[in-house]
Coordinates of N, CA and C in Angstrom, one line a residue:
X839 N 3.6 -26.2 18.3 CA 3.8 -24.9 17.7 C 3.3 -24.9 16.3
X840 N 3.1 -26.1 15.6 CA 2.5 -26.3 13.9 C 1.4 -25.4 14.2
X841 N 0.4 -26.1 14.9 CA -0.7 -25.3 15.0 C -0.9 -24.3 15.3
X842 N -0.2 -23.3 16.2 CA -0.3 -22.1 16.5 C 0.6 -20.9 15.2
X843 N 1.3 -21.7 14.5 CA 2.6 -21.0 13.6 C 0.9 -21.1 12.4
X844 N 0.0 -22.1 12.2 CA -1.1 -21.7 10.8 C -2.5 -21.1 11.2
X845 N -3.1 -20.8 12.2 CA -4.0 -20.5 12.6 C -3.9 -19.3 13.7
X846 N -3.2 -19.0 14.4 CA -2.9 -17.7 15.2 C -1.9 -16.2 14.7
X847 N -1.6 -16.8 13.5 CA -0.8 -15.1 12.7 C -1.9 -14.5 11.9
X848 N -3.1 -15.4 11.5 CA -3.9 -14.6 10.8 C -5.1 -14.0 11.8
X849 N -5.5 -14.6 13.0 CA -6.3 -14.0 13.4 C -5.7 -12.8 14.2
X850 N -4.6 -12.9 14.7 CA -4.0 -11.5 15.7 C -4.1 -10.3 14.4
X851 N -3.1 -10.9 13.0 CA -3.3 -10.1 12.0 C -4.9 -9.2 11.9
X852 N -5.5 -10.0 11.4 CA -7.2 -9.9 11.5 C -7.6 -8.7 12.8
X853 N -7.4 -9.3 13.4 CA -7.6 -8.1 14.7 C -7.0 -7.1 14.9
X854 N -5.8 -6.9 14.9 CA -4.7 -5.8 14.6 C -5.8 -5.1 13.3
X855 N -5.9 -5.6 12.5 CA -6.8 -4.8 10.8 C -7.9 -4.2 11.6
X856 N -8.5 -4.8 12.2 CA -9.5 -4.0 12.9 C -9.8 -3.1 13.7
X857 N -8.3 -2.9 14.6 CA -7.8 -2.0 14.9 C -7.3 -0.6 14.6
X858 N -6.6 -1.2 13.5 CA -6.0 -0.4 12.7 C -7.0 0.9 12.1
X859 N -8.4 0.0 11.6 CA -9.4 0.8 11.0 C -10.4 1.8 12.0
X860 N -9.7 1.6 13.2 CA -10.9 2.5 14.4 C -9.5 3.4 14.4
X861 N -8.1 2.7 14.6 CA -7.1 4.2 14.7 C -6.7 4.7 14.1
X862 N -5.7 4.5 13.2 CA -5.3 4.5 11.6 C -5.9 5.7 10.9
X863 N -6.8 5.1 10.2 CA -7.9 5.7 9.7 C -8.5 7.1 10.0
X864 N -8.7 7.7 11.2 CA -9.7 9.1 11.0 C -9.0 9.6 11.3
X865 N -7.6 9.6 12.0 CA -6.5 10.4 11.7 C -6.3 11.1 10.4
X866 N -5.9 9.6 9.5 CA -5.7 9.9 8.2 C -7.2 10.5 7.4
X867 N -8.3 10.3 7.8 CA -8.8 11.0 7.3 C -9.3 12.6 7.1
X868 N -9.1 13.1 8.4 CA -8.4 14.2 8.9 C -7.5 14.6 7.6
X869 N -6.2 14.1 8.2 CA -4.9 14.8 7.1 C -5.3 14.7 5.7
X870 N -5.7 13.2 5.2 CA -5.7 13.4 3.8 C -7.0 14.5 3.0
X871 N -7.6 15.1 3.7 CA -8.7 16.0 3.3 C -8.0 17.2 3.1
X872 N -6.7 17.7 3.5 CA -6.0 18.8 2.9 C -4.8 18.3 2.1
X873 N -4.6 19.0 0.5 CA -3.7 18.7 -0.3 C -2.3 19.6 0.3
X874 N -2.1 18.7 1.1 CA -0.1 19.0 1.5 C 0.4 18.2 1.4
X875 N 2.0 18.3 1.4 CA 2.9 17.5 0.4 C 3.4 16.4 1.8
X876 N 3.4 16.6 2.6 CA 3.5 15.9 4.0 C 2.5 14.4 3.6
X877 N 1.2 15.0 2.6 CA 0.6 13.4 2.8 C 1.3 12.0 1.7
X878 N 2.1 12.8 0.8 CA 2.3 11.6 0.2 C 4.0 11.2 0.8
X879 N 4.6 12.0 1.9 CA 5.3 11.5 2.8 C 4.8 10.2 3.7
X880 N 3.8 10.7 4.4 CA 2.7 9.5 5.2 C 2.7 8.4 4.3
X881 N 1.9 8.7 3.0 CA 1.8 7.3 2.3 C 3.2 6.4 1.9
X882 N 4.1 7.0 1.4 CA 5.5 6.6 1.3 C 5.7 5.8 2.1
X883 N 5.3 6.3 3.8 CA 6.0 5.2 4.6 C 5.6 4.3 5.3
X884 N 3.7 4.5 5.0 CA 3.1 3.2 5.1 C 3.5 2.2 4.1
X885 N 3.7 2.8 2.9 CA 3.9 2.0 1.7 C 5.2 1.0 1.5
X886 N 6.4 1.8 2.6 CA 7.6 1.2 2.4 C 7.0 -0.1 3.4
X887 N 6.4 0.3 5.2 CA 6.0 -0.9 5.6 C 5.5 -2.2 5.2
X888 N 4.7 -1.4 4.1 CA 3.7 -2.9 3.5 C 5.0 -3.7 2.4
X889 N 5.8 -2.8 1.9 CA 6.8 -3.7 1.4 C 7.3 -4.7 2.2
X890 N 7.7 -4.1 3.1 CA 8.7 -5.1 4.1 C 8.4 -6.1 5.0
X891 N 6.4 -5.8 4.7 CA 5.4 -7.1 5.4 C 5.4 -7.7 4.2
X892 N 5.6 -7.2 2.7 CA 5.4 -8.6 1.6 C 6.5 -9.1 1.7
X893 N 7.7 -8.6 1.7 CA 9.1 -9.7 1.8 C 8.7 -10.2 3.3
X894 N 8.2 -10.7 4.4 CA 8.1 -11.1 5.3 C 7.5 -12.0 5.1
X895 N 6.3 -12.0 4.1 CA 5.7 -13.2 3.9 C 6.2 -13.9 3.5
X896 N 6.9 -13.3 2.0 CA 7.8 -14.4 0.5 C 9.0 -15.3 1.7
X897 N 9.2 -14.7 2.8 CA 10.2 -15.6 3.5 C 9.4 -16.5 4.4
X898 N 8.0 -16.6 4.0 CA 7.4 -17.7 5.4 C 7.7 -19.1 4.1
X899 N 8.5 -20.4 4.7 CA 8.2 -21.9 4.3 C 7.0 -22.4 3.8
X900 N 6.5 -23.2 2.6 CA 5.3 -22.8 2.2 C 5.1 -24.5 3.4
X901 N 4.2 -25.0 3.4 CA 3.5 -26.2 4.5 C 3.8 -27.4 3.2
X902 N 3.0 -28.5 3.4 CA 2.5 -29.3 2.5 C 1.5 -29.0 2.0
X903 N 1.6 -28.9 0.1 CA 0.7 -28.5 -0.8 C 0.6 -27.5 -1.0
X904 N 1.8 -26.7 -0.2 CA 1.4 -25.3 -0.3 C 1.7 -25.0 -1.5
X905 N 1.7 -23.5 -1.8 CA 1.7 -23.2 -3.3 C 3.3 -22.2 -3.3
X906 N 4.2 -22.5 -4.7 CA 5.4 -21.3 -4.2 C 5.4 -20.5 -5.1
X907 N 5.3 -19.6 -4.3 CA 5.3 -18.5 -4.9 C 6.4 -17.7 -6.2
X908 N 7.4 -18.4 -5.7 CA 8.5 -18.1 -6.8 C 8.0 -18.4 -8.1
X909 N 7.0 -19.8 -8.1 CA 6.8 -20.0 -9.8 C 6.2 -19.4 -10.6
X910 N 4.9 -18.5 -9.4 CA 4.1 -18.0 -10.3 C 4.6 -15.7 -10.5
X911 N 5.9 -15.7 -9.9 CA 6.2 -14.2 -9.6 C 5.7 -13.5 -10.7
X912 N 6.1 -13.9 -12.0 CA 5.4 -13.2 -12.8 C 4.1 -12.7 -13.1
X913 N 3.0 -13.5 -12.9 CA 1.7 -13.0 -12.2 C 1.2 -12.8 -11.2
X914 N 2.4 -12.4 -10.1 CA 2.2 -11.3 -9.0 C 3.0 -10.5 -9.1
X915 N 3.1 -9.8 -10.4 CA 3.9 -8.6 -10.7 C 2.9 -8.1 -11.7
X916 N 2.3 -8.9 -12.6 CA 1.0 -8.6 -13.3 C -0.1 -7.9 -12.5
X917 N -0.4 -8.6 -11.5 CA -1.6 -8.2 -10.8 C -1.4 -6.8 -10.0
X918 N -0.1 -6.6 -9.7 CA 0.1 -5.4 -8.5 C 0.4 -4.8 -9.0
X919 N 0.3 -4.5 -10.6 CA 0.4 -3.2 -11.4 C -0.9 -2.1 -11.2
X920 N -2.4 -2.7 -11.3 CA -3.1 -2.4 -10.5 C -3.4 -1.3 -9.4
X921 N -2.4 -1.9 -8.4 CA -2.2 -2.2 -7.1 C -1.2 -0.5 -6.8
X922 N -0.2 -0.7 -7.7 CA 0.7 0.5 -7.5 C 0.2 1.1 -8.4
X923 N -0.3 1.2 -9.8 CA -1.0 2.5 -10.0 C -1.8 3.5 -9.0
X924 N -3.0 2.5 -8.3 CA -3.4 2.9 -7.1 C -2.9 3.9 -6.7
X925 N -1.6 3.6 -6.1 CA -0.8 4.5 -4.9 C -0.2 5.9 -5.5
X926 N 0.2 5.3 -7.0 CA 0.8 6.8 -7.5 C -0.7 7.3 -7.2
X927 N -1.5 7.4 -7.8 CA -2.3 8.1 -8.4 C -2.9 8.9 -7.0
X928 N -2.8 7.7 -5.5 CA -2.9 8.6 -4.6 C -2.9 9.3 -4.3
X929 N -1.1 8.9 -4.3 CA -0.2 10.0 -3.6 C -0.2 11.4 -4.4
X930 N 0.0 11.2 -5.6 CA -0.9 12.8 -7.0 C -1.4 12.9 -6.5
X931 N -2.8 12.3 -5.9 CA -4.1 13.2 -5.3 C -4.0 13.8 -3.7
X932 N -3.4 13.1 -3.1 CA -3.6 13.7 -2.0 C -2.4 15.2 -1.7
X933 N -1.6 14.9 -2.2 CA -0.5 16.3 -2.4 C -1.1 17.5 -3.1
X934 N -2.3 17.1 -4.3 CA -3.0 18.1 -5.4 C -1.7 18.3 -6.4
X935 N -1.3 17.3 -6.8 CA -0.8 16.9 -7.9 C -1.2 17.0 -8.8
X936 N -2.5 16.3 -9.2 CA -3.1 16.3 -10.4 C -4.3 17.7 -10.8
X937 N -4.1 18.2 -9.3 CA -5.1 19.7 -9.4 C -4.0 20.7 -10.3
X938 N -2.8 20.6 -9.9 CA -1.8 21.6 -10.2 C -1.2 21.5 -11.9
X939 N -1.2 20.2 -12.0 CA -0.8 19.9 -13.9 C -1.7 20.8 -14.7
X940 N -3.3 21.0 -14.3 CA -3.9 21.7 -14.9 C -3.5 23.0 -14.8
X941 N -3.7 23.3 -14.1 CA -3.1 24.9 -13.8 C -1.5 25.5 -13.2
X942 N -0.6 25.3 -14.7 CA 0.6 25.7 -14.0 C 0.6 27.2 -14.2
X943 N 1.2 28.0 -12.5 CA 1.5 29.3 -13.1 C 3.1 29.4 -13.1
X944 N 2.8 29.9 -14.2 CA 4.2 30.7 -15.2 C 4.9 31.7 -14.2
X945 N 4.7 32.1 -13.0 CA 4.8 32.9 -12.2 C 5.9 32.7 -11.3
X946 N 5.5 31.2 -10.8 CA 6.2 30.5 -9.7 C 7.0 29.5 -10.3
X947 N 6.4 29.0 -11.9 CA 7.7 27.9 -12.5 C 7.8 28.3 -13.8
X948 N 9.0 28.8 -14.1 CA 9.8 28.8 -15.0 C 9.8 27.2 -15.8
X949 N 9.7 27.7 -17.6 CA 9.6 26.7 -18.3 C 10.6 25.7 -17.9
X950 N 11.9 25.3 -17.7 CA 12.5 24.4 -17.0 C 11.9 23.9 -15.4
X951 N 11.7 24.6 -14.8 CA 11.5 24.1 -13.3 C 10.0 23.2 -13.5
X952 N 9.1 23.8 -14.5 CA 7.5 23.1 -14.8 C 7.7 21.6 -15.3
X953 N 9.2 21.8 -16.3 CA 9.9 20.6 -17.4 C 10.2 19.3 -15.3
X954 N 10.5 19.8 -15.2 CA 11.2 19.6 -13.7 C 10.2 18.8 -12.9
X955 N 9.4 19.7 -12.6 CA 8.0 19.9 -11.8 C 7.4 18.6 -12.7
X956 N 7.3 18.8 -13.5 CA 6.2 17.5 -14.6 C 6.6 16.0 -14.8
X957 N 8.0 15.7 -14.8 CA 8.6 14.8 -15.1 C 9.2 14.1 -14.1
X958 N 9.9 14.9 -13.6 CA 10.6 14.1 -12.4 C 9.7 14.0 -11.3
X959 N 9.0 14.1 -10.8 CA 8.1 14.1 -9.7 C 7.1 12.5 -10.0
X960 N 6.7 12.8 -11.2 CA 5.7 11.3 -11.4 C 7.3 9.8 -11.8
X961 N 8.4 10.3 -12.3 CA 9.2 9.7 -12.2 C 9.3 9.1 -11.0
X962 N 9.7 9.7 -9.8 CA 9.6 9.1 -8.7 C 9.0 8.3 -7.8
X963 N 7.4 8.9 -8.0 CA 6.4 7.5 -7.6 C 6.4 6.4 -8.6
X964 N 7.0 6.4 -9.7 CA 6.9 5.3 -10.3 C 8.0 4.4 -10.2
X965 N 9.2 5.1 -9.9 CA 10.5 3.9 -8.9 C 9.6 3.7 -7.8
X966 N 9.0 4.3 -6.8 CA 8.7 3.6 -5.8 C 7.2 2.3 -6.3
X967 N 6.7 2.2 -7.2 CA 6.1 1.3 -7.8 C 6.7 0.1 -7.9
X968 N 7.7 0.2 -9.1 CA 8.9 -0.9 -9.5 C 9.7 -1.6 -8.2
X969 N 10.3 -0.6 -7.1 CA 10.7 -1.3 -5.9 C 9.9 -2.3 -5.3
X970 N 8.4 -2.3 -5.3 CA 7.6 -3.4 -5.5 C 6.8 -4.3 -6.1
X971 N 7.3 -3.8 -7.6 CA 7.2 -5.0 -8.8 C 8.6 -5.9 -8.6
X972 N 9.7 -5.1 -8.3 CA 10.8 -5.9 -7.9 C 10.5 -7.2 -6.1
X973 N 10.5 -6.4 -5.4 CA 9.9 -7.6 -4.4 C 9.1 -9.0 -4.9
X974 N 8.2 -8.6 -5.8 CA 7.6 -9.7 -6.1 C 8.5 -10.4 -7.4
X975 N 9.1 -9.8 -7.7 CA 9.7 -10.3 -9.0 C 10.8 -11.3 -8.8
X976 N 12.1 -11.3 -7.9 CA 12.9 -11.9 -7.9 C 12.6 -12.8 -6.5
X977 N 13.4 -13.9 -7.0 CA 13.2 -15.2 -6.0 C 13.5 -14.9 -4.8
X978 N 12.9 -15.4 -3.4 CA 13.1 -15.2 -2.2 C 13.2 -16.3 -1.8
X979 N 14.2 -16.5 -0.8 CA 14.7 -17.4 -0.1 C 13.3 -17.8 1.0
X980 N 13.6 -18.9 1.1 CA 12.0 -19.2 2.6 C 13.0 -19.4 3.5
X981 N 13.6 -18.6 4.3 CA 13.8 -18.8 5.5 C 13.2 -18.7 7.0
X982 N 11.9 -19.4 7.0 CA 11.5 -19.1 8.1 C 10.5 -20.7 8.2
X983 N 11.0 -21.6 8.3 CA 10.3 -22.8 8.7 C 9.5 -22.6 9.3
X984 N 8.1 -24.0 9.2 CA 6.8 -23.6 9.6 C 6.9 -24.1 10.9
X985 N 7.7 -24.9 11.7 CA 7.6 -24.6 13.1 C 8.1 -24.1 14.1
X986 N 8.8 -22.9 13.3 CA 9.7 -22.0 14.6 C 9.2 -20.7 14.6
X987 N 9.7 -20.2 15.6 CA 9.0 -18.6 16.0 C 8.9 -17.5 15.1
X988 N 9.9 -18.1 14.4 CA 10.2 -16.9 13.3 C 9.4 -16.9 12.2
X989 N 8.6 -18.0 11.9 CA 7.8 -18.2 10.9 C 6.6 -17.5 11.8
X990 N 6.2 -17.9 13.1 CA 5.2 -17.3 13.7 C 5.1 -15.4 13.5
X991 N 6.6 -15.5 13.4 CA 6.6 -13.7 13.9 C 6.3 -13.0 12.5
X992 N 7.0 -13.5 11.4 CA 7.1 -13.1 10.2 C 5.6 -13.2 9.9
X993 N 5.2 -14.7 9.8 CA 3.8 -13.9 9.2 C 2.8 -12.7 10.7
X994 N 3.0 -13.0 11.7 CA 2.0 -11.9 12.3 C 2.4 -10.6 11.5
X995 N 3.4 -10.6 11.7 CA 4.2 -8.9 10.9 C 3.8 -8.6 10.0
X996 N 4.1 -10.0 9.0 CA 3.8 -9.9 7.7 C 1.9 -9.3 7.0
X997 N 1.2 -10.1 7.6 CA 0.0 -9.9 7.6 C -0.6 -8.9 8.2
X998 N 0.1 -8.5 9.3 CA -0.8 -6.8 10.0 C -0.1 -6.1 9.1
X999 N 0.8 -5.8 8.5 CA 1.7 -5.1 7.5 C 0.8 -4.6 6.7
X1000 N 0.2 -5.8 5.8 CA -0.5 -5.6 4.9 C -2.0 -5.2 5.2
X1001 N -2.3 -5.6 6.8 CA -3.9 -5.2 7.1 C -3.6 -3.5 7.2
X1002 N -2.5 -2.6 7.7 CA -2.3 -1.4 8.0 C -2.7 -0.8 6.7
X1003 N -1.8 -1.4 5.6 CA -2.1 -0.8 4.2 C -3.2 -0.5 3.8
X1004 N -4.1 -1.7 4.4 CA -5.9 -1.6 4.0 C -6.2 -0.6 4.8
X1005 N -5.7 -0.1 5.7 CA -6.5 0.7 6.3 C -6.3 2.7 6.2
X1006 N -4.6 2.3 5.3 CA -4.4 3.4 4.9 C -5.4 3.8 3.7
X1007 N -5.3 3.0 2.8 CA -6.5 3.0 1.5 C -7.8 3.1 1.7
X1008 N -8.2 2.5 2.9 CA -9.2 3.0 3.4 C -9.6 4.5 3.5
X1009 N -8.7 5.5 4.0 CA -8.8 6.5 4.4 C -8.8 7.2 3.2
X1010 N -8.0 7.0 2.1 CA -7.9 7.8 0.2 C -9.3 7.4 0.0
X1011 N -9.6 5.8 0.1 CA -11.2 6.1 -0.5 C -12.1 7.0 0.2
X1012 N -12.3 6.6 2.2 CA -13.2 7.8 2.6 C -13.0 9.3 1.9
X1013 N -11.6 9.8 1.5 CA -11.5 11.1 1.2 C -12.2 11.3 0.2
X1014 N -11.5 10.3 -0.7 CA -12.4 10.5 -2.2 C -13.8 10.5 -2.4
X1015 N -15.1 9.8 -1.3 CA -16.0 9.6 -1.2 C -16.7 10.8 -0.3
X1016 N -16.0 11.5 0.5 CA -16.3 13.2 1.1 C -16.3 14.1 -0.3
X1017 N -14.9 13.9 -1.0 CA -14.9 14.7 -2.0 C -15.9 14.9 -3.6
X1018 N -15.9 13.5 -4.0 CA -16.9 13.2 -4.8 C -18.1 12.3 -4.8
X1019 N -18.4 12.5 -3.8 CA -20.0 11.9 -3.3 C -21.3 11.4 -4.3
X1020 N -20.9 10.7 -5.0 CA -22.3 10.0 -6.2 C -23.4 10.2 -5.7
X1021 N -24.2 11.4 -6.0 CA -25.5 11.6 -5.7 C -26.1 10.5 -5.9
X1022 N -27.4 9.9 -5.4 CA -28.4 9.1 -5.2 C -27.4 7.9 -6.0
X1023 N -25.9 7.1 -5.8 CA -25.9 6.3 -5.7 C -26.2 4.9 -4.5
X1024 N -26.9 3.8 -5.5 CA -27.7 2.7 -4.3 C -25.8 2.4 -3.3
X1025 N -24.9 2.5 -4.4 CA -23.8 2.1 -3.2 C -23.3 2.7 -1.6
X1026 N -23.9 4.3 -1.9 CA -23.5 4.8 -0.9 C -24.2 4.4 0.4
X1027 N -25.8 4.0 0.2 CA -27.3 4.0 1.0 C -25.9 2.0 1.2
X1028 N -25.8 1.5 0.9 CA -25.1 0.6 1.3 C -24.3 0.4 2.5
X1029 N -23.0 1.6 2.2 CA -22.2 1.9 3.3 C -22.3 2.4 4.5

């Protein structure tokens, strides 16, 4: 079971990702090409999944030599600032969040409801940020030893978790790349 618990969660993972990216994906790219408020619902709840594939991981037993992760939390809270900017800035874009700050009408929001509209709204993707500066922040128990099923299960989970996420981001960049297309850049003749 050693062997099958370090070498068969990342390849199913791996293949699941690749999956993900033929189904996943043109759906989402579909939806995310119109700014409704339904898409930063979608992202939300890919986003909670990928949380709950990173606590799946922080609970896999590290092997011998492995590295733990608890010591270094603080620079995997550094790095995934990054990471959750990303997602706000998304999820503002795919709703037309950031189309609408520019043009508020005075019509439909009243000076309080705009105060409303402006503050509490980015307030909130930014707790859903911190709920995963928190995941990585505080210590996690390893309860999933490297030779039982549960360590098998947790990381397959764990790791398609996170391949889905790639493939949701996937679909924000295709949008962004329909939407703002770099004329005669060599990166695009790449893709």
């Amino acid at each position: 079971m050693k062997q099958l618990n370090t070498y068969l969660p990342p390849l199913i993972a791996d293949g699941l990702g690749v999956l993900f990216l033929f189904w996943v994906t043109p759906p989402l790219l579909a939806q995310f090409s119109d700014k409704v408020f339904i898409n930063s619902v979608i992202i939300g709840g890919f986003f909670a999944l990928f949380c709950w594939a990173v606590v799946l991981i922080r609970r896999l037993q590290n092997g011998p030599g492995g590295i733990d992760l608890n010591r270094y939390k603080w620079w995997l809270v550094g790095l995934s600032l990054p990471f959750i900017f990303f997602v706000i800035w998304g999820i503002a874009d795919v709703i037309g969040f950031l189309d609408s700050v520019l043009v508020i009408n005075n019509a439909l929001l009243d000076e309080a409801g705009a105060t409303i509209y402006l503050l509490i709204t980015p307030a909130s993707w930014l707790t859903i940020g911190l709920i995963y500066s928190a995941i990585l922040a505080f210590e996690m128990e390893q309860t999933a030893p490297r030779t039982t099923i549960r360590h098998f299960l947790y990381a397959t989970l764990g790791l398609s978790g996170v391949n889905l996420m790639i493939a949701v981001v996937m679909a924000y960049w295709g949008v962004l790349w329909e939407r703002n297309a770099p004329a005669g850049s060599p990166v695009v003749s790449l893709l």
